[in-house]
C-alpha cells in the first residue's frame, strides 16, 4: 500500500453484539472479536501489513469492538465489503469517518490502548441524527459548547466525533465517543452542567434518532499478521 497521506480520512469501525446466555463467556467474546479482525484485514487487502488492533469493551448488555483505518483505499474497500461480513452472533456493524475532518493524528486506538494499560476506563458512545434543518446548529453545539464543557468534568479522558459512512443497521448519522476514568464523573456538578444547558436541551429536543451505550474496557485485541 502507498504511504499514508497526512490528509487521509480517519475511519472508525464500530461493532456491537448483545450479550446472551450462550455468548457471555470470555472465550466466545474473544472468538467473535478475532473473527471480525480477520475479515477487516482481508477487506483492507494489506497482506504484508501487521494485523489490525482493536479495543474490546463490555457491559452487561453487549460487547463492543472499536478499530481504525486511515487511508482512502481502506475506506473504499470497507464501504464495499462491510455489508458482507459474517458474524458468529448477531452484530451491529458501522463505518464512520472522523468529524469534523482534520489532519491525521496518531492512532486513536493506540492512544486508548496506552490509556487502558495504565487504568481501565469507561466508554460512552452516543449516536444521534439531527433533523436536516437543525444539523448545523447540532454540530455547532457539539463542537463549541458540549465537548469543551465535558472536558472540564473530573475524570474526562477524551471526546471524539464521527459521521456515518456505512452501516449494517439503521444507525444514527453522528457518533460521539467519550472516555471517562470511572462513572463518578457523572455525579459531578460540571458534568451535570454540561448535559443540562439550554442549548443542549434545544438541540437534543430536535434529534430524530438517538442511542447511548456505556461499556468498560476489557482488553486490546490483535489480529494475526
GROMACS .gro file of C-alpha atoms in nm:
model
  225
    1UNK     CA    1   0.000   0.000   0.000
    2UNK     CA    2   0.118   0.354  -0.069
    3UNK     CA    3   0.244   0.574   0.211
    4UNK     CA    4  -0.039   0.726   0.409
    5UNK     CA    5  -0.148   1.073   0.303
    6UNK     CA    6  -0.146   1.304   0.608
    7UNK     CA    7  -0.486   1.430   0.490
    8UNK     CA    8  -0.637   1.081   0.474
    9UNK     CA    9  -0.972   1.021   0.635
   10UNK     CA   10  -0.965   0.866   0.978
   11UNK     CA   11  -1.217   0.588   0.995
   12UNK     CA   12  -1.371   0.416   1.294
   13UNK     CA   13  -1.517   0.067   1.266
   14UNK     CA   14  -1.774   0.003   1.536
   15UNK     CA   15  -1.916  -0.343   1.609
   16UNK     CA   16  -2.164  -0.432   1.884
   17UNK     CA   17  -2.320  -0.765   1.979
   18UNK     CA   18  -2.583  -0.820   2.250
   19UNK     CA   19  -2.491  -1.039   2.545
   20UNK     CA   20  -2.688  -1.362   2.574
   21UNK     CA   21  -2.662  -1.671   2.792
   22UNK     CA   22  -2.479  -1.853   2.513
   23UNK     CA   23  -2.222  -1.585   2.424
   24UNK     CA   24  -2.135  -1.424   2.758
   25UNK     CA   25  -1.825  -1.641   2.813
   26UNK     CA   26  -1.496  -1.458   2.766
   27UNK     CA   27  -1.370  -1.713   2.514
   28UNK     CA   28  -1.682  -1.669   2.300
   29UNK     CA   29  -1.647  -1.290   2.300
   30UNK     CA   30  -1.280  -1.315   2.205
   31UNK     CA   31  -1.366  -1.552   1.921
   32UNK     CA   32  -1.625  -1.301   1.796
   33UNK     CA   33  -1.366  -1.022   1.806
   34UNK     CA   34  -1.098  -1.229   1.634
   35UNK     CA   35  -1.337  -1.330   1.354
   36UNK     CA   36  -1.408  -0.962   1.288
   37UNK     CA   37  -1.038  -0.875   1.277
   38UNK     CA   38  -0.973  -1.148   1.022
   39UNK     CA   39  -1.243  -1.006   0.795
   40UNK     CA   40  -1.122  -0.649   0.842
   41UNK     CA   41  -0.768  -0.748   0.746
   42UNK     CA   42  -0.899  -0.925   0.437
   43UNK     CA   43  -1.102  -0.618   0.338
   44UNK     CA   44  -0.804  -0.387   0.380
   45UNK     CA   45  -0.606  -0.605   0.139
   46UNK     CA   46  -0.276  -0.547   0.318
   47UNK     CA   47  -0.119  -0.896   0.337
   48UNK     CA   48   0.225  -0.758   0.426
   49UNK     CA   49   0.097  -0.530   0.697
   50UNK     CA   50   0.067  -0.625   1.062
   51UNK     CA   51  -0.273  -0.744   1.174
   52UNK     CA   52  -0.529  -0.485   1.287
   53UNK     CA   53  -0.556  -0.384   1.651
   54UNK     CA   54  -0.890  -0.330   1.822
   55UNK     CA   55  -1.024  -0.245   2.165
   56UNK     CA   56  -1.284  -0.465   2.328
   57UNK     CA   57  -1.542  -0.323   2.570
   58UNK     CA   58  -1.822  -0.495   2.757
   59UNK     CA   59  -2.134  -0.406   2.950
   60UNK     CA   60  -2.397  -0.638   3.094
   61UNK     CA   61  -2.596  -0.582   2.774
   62UNK     CA   62  -2.337  -0.615   2.495
   63UNK     CA   63  -1.982  -0.637   2.368
   64UNK     CA   64  -1.829  -0.353   2.164
   65UNK     CA   65  -1.525  -0.364   1.936
   66UNK     CA   66  -1.353  -0.049   1.804
   67UNK     CA   67  -1.081  -0.030   1.541
   68UNK     CA   68  -0.945   0.218   1.291
   69UNK     CA   69  -0.845   0.260   0.929
   70UNK     CA   70  -0.683   0.571   0.790
   71UNK     CA   71  -0.638   0.558   0.412
   72UNK     CA   72  -0.869   0.626   0.120
   73UNK     CA   73  -0.813   0.272  -0.006
   74UNK     CA   74  -0.926   0.137   0.331
   75UNK     CA   75  -1.242   0.347   0.314
   76UNK     CA   76  -1.325   0.233  -0.038
   77UNK     CA   77  -1.274  -0.134   0.045
   78UNK     CA   78  -1.466  -0.125   0.371
   79UNK     CA   79  -1.764   0.057   0.222
   80UNK     CA   80  -1.791  -0.222  -0.035
   81UNK     CA   81  -1.736  -0.519   0.194
   82UNK     CA   82  -1.882  -0.431   0.534
   83UNK     CA   83  -2.229  -0.548   0.434
   84UNK     CA   84  -2.087  -0.893   0.352
   85UNK     CA   85  -1.915  -0.954   0.685
   86UNK     CA   86  -2.017  -1.280   0.854
   87UNK     CA   87  -2.058  -1.279   1.230
   88UNK     CA   88  -2.067  -1.563   1.482
   89UNK     CA   89  -2.354  -1.383   1.659
   90UNK     CA   90  -2.598  -1.101   1.572
   91UNK     CA   91  -2.385  -0.789   1.532
   92UNK     CA   92  -2.437  -0.423   1.455
   93UNK     CA   93  -2.162  -0.312   1.213
   94UNK     CA   94  -2.087   0.051   1.131
   95UNK     CA   95  -1.826   0.254   0.947
   96UNK     CA   96  -1.768   0.615   1.049
   97UNK     CA   97  -1.546   0.899   0.929
   98UNK     CA   98  -1.383   1.141   1.170
   99UNK     CA   99  -1.588   1.459   1.204
  100UNK     CA  100  -1.503   1.738   1.162
  101UNK     CA  101  -1.237   1.625   0.910
  102UNK     CA  102  -0.887   1.710   1.025
  103UNK     CA  103  -0.526   1.622   0.975
  104UNK     CA  104  -0.433   1.268   1.068
  105UNK     CA  105  -0.301   1.237   1.420
  106UNK     CA  106  -0.152   0.934   1.588
  107UNK     CA  107  -0.363   0.621   1.606
  108UNK     CA  108  -0.658   0.672   1.836
  109UNK     CA  109  -0.679   0.300   1.915
  110UNK     CA  110  -0.311   0.302   2.010
  111UNK     CA  111  -0.371   0.601   2.235
  112UNK     CA  112  -0.658   0.425   2.409
  113UNK     CA  113  -0.462   0.103   2.444
  114UNK     CA  114  -0.193   0.301   2.626
  115UNK     CA  115  -0.455   0.465   2.849
  116UNK     CA  116  -0.613   0.129   2.928
  117UNK     CA  117  -0.279  -0.031   3.012
  118UNK     CA  118  -0.241   0.222   3.292
  119UNK     CA  119  -0.600   0.223   3.414
  120UNK     CA  120  -0.934   0.081   3.296
  121UNK     CA  121  -1.174   0.334   3.150
  122UNK     CA  122  -1.539   0.367   3.060
  123UNK     CA  123  -1.656   0.417   2.704
  124UNK     CA  124  -1.970   0.621   2.646
  125UNK     CA  125  -2.089   0.621   2.286
  126UNK     CA  126  -2.375   0.850   2.187
  127UNK     CA  127  -2.535   0.830   1.845
  128UNK     CA  128  -2.774   1.098   1.719
  129UNK     CA  129  -2.944   1.202   1.397
  130UNK     CA  130  -3.044   1.570   1.393
  131UNK     CA  131  -3.327   1.693   1.176
  132UNK     CA  132  -3.195   1.840   0.850
  133UNK     CA  133  -3.296   2.194   0.942
  134UNK     CA  134  -3.113   2.168   1.277
  135UNK     CA  135  -2.798   1.985   1.163
  136UNK     CA  136  -2.574   2.294   1.152
  137UNK     CA  137  -2.683   2.402   1.500
  138UNK     CA  138  -2.638   2.046   1.628
  139UNK     CA  139  -2.276   2.036   1.510
  140UNK     CA  140  -2.202   2.385   1.637
  141UNK     CA  141  -2.338   2.295   1.981
  142UNK     CA  142  -2.137   1.974   1.998
  143UNK     CA  143  -1.810   2.135   1.890
  144UNK     CA  144  -1.838   2.476   2.055
  145UNK     CA  145  -2.019   2.401   2.381
  146UNK     CA  146  -2.073   2.037   2.466
  147UNK     CA  147  -1.727   1.885   2.428
  148UNK     CA  148  -1.549   2.185   2.586
  149UNK     CA  149  -1.781   2.161   2.886
  150UNK     CA  150  -1.739   1.784   2.916
  151UNK     CA  151  -1.362   1.828   2.908
  152UNK     CA  152  -1.379   2.029   3.229
  153UNK     CA  153  -1.552   1.749   3.422
  154UNK     CA  154  -1.334   1.539   3.656
  155UNK     CA  155  -1.228   1.206   3.508
  156UNK     CA  156  -1.274   1.310   3.145
  157UNK     CA  157  -1.014   1.150   2.915
  158UNK     CA  158  -1.123   1.229   2.560
  159UNK     CA  159  -1.415   1.305   2.330
  160UNK     CA  160  -1.416   1.229   1.960
  161UNK     CA  161  -1.683   1.271   1.691
  162UNK     CA  162  -1.766   1.075   1.376
  163UNK     CA  163  -2.014   1.078   1.089
  164UNK     CA  164  -2.171   0.762   0.942
  165UNK     CA  165  -2.045   0.626   0.610
  166UNK     CA  166  -2.197   0.277   0.603
  167UNK     CA  167  -2.398   0.057   0.834
  168UNK     CA  168  -2.550  -0.287   0.858
  169UNK     CA  169  -2.843  -0.147   1.056
  170UNK     CA  170  -3.038   0.176   1.094
  171UNK     CA  171  -2.761   0.366   1.271
  172UNK     CA  172  -2.776   0.732   1.375
  173UNK     CA  173  -2.594   0.975   1.147
  174UNK     CA  174  -2.344   1.105   1.404
  175UNK     CA  175  -2.146   0.926   1.673
  176UNK     CA  176  -1.958   1.074   1.967
  177UNK     CA  177  -1.739   0.855   2.184
  178UNK     CA  178  -1.621   0.973   2.524
  179UNK     CA  179  -1.370   0.819   2.763
  180UNK     CA  180  -1.404   0.851   3.140
  181UNK     CA  181  -1.189   0.723   3.423
  182UNK     CA  182  -1.498   0.595   3.608
  183UNK     CA  183  -1.868   0.665   3.649
  184UNK     CA  184  -1.813   0.904   3.942
  185UNK     CA  185  -1.771   1.176   3.679
  186UNK     CA  186  -2.142   1.163   3.601
  187UNK     CA  187  -2.227   1.282   3.952
  188UNK     CA  188  -2.003   1.589   3.931
  189UNK     CA  189  -2.152   1.937   3.904
  190UNK     CA  190  -1.950   2.019   3.592
  191UNK     CA  191  -2.083   1.709   3.412
  192UNK     CA  192  -2.439   1.786   3.516
  193UNK     CA  193  -2.398   2.139   3.383
  194UNK     CA  194  -2.266   2.009   3.051
  195UNK     CA  195  -2.574   1.793   2.993
  196UNK     CA  196  -2.835   2.045   3.105
  197UNK     CA  197  -2.763   2.373   2.925
  198UNK     CA  198  -3.048   2.547   2.737
  199UNK     CA  199  -2.864   2.496   2.408
  200UNK     CA  200  -2.821   2.126   2.476
  201UNK     CA  201  -3.188   2.086   2.565
  202UNK     CA  202  -3.294   2.262   2.245
  203UNK     CA  203  -3.061   2.060   2.023
  204UNK     CA  204  -3.137   1.719   2.172
  205UNK     CA  205  -3.508   1.800   2.159
  206UNK     CA  206  -3.478   1.819   1.780
  207UNK     CA  207  -3.292   1.493   1.713
  208UNK     CA  208  -3.490   1.227   1.529
  209UNK     CA  209  -3.282   0.926   1.640
  210UNK     CA  210  -3.072   0.871   1.949
  211UNK     CA  211  -2.889   0.587   2.124
  212UNK     CA  212  -2.639   0.557   2.406
  213UNK     CA  213  -2.404   0.279   2.507
  214UNK     CA  214  -2.187   0.257   2.821
  215UNK     CA  215  -1.919  -0.011   2.848
  216UNK     CA  216  -1.595  -0.084   3.033
  217UNK     CA  217  -1.263  -0.159   2.868
  218UNK     CA  218  -1.176  -0.530   2.869
  219UNK     CA  219  -0.865  -0.577   2.657
  220UNK     CA  220  -0.671  -0.494   2.345
  221UNK     CA  221  -0.729  -0.749   2.067
  222UNK     CA  222  -0.466  -0.803   1.799
  223UNK     CA  223  -0.540  -0.970   1.469
  224UNK     CA  224  -0.297  -1.215   1.316
  225UNK     CA  225  -0.028  -1.062   1.097
   0.00000   0.00000   0.00000
